[in-house]
CSV table of C-alpha atoms in Angstrom, one decimal:
chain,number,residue,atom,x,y,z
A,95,UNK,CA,38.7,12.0,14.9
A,96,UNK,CA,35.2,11.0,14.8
A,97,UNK,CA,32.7,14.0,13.9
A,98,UNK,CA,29.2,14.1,15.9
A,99,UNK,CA,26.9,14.4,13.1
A,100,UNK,CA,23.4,16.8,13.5
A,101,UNK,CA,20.3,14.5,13.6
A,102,UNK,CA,17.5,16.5,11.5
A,103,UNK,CA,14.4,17.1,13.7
A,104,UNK,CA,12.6,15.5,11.0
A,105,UNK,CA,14.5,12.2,11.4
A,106,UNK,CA,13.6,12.5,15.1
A,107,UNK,CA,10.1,12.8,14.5
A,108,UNK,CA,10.2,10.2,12.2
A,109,UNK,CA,11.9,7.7,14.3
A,110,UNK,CA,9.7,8.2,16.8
A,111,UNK,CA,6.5,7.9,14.8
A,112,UNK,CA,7.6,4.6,13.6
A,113,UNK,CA,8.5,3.3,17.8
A,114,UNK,CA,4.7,4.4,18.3
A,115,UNK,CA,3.0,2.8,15.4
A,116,UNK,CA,5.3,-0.5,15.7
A,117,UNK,CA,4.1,-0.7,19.7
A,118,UNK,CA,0.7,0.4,19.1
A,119,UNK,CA,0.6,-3.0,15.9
A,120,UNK,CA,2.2,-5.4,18.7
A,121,UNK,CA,-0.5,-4.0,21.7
A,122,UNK,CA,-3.2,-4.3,18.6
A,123,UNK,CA,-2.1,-7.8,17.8
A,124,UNK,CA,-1.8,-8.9,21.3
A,125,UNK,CA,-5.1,-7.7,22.2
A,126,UNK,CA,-7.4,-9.0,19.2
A,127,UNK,CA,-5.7,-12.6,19.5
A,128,UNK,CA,-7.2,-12.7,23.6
A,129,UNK,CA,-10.4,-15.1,23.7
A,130,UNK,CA,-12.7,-12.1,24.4
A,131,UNK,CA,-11.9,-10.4,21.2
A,132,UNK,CA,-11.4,-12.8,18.5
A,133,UNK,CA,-9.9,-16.1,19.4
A,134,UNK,CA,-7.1,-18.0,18.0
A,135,UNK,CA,-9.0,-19.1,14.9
A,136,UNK,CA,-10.4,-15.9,13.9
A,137,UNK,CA,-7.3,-13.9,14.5
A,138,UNK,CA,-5.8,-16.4,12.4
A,139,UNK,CA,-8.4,-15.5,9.2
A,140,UNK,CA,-7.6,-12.1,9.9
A,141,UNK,CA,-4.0,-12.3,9.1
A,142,UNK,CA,-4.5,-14.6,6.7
A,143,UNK,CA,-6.6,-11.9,5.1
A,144,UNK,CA,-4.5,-8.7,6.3
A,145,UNK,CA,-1.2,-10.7,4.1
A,146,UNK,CA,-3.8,-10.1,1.2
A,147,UNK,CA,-3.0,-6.1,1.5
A,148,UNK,CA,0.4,-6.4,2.7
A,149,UNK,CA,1.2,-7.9,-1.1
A,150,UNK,CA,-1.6,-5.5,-2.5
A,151,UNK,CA,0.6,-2.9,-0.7
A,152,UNK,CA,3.6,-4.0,-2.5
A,153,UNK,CA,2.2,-3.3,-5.9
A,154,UNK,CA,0.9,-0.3,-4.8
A,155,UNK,CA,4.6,0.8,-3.3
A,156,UNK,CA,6.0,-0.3,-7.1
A,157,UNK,CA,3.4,1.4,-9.3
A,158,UNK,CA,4.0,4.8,-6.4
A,159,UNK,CA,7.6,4.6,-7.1
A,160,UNK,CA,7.6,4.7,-10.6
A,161,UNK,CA,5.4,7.6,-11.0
A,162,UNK,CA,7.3,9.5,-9.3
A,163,UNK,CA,10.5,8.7,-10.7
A,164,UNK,CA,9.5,9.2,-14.4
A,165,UNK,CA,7.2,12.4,-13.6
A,166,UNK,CA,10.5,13.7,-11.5
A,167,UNK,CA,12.2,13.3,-14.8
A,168,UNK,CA,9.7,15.3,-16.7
A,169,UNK,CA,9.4,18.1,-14.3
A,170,UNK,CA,12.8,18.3,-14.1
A,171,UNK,CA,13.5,18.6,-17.7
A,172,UNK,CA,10.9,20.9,-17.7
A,173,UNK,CA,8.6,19.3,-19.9
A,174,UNK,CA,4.7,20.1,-18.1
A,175,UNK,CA,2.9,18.5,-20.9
A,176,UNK,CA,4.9,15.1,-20.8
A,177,UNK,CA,3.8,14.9,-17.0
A,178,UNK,CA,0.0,15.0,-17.8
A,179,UNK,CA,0.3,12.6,-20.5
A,180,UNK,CA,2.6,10.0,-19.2
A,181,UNK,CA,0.0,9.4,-15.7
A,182,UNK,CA,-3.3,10.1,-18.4
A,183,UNK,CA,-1.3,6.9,-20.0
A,184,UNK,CA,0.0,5.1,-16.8
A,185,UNK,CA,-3.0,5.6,-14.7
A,186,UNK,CA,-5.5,3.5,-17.8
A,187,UNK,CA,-2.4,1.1,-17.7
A,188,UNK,CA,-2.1,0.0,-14.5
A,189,UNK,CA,-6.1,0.5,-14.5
A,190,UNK,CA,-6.5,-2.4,-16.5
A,191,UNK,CA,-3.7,-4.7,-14.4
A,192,UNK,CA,-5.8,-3.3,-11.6
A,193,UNK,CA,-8.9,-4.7,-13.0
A,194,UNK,CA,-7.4,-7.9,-14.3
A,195,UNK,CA,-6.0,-8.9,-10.8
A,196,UNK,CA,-9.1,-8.2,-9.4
A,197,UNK,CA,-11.6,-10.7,-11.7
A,198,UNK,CA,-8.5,-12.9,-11.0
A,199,UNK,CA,-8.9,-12.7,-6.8
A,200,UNK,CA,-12.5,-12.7,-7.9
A,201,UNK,CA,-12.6,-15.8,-9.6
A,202,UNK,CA,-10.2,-17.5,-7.2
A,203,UNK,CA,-12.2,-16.7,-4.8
A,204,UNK,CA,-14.1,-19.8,-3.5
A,205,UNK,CA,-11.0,-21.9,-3.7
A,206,UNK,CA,-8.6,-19.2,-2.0
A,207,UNK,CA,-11.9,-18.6,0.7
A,208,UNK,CA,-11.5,-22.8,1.3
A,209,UNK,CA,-8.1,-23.0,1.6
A,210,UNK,CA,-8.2,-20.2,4.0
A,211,UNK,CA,-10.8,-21.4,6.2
A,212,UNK,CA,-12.9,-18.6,5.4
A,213,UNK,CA,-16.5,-18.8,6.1
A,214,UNK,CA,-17.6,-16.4,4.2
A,215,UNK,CA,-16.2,-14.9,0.7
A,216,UNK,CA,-17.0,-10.9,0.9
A,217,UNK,CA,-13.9,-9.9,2.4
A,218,UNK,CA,-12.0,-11.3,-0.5
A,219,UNK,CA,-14.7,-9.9,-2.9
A,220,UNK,CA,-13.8,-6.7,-1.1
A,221,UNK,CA,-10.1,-7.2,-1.8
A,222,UNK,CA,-10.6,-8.0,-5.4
A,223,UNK,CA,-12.9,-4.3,-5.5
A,224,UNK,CA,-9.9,-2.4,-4.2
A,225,UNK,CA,-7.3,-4.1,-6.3
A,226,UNK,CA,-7.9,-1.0,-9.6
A,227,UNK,CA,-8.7,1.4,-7.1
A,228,UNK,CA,-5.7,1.1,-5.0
A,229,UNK,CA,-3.1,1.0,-7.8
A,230,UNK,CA,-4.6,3.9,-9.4
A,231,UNK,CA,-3.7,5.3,-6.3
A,232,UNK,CA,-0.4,4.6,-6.1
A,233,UNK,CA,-0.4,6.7,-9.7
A,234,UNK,CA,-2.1,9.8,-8.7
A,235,UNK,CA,0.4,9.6,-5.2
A,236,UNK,CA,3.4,9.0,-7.3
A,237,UNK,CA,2.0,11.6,-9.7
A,238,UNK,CA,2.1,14.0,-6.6
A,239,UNK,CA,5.4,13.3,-4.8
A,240,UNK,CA,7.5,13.3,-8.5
A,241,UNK,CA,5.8,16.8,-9.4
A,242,UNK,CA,7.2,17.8,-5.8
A,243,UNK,CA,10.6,16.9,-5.8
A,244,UNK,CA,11.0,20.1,-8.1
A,245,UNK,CA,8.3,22.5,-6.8
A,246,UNK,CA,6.0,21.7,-9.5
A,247,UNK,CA,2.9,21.2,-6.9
């Protein structure tokens, strides 16, 4: 016999959040790709450019998840000091990564900014500027959400 299982309200809030933020990107898409906003060709350089934080995001989603997972291992074996120390020691690690990938887009810039079609080269100088700040975000979030899994924060 098949059981009707009780949707969490959370779930149903969640689901629906993501319907509204998925039509609200298609209506954004549709709308900045007309003539009287940006045109095919600029819309293009924009996503171009958007796929930039898209794999920025990925890195950011890897360093988040292992924070978490290690400082959800410390807090649960109940080991406060290990927590501090292990994102003190993770955050200058993936600092450094952070600042290396960023000289990298920095350097590459002229030849990534030609093969783009970019006119201009400051939004990728801008990327290469939020590559160390945005994975030493993904520490202090991971930081957060491991410490919460067991009450911690």
């Amino acid at each position: 016999m098949l059981r009707l299982v009780r949707v969490p309200r959370a779930a149903l809030w969640l689901y629906g959040g993501s319907l509204a933020v998925g039509f609200l990107n298609y209506l954004y898409n549709i709308i900045l790709a007309r003539d009287a906003f940006l045109g095919p060709r600029e819309f293009g350089m924009l996503a171009a450019l958007s796929s930039f934080l898209y794999l920025e995001g990925v890195g950011v989603s890897v360093v988040t998840t292992v924070t978490a997972a290690y400082v959800a291992g410390f807090v649960g074996r109940r080991q406060p000091a290990a927590v501090w120390s292990f994102v003190r020691h993770f955050s200058w690690q993936v600092g450094g990564v952070g600042v290396v990938m960023g000289a990298l887009v920095a350097v590459l810039s002229p030849g990534l900014a030609y093969w783009l079609h970019v006119p201009t080269l400051l939004p990728l100088w801008l990327f290469a500027i939020t590559f160390p700040v945005a994975l030493w975000s993904g520490v202090t979030l991971g930081a957060m959400q491991g410490a919460m899994a067991f009450g911690m924060l």
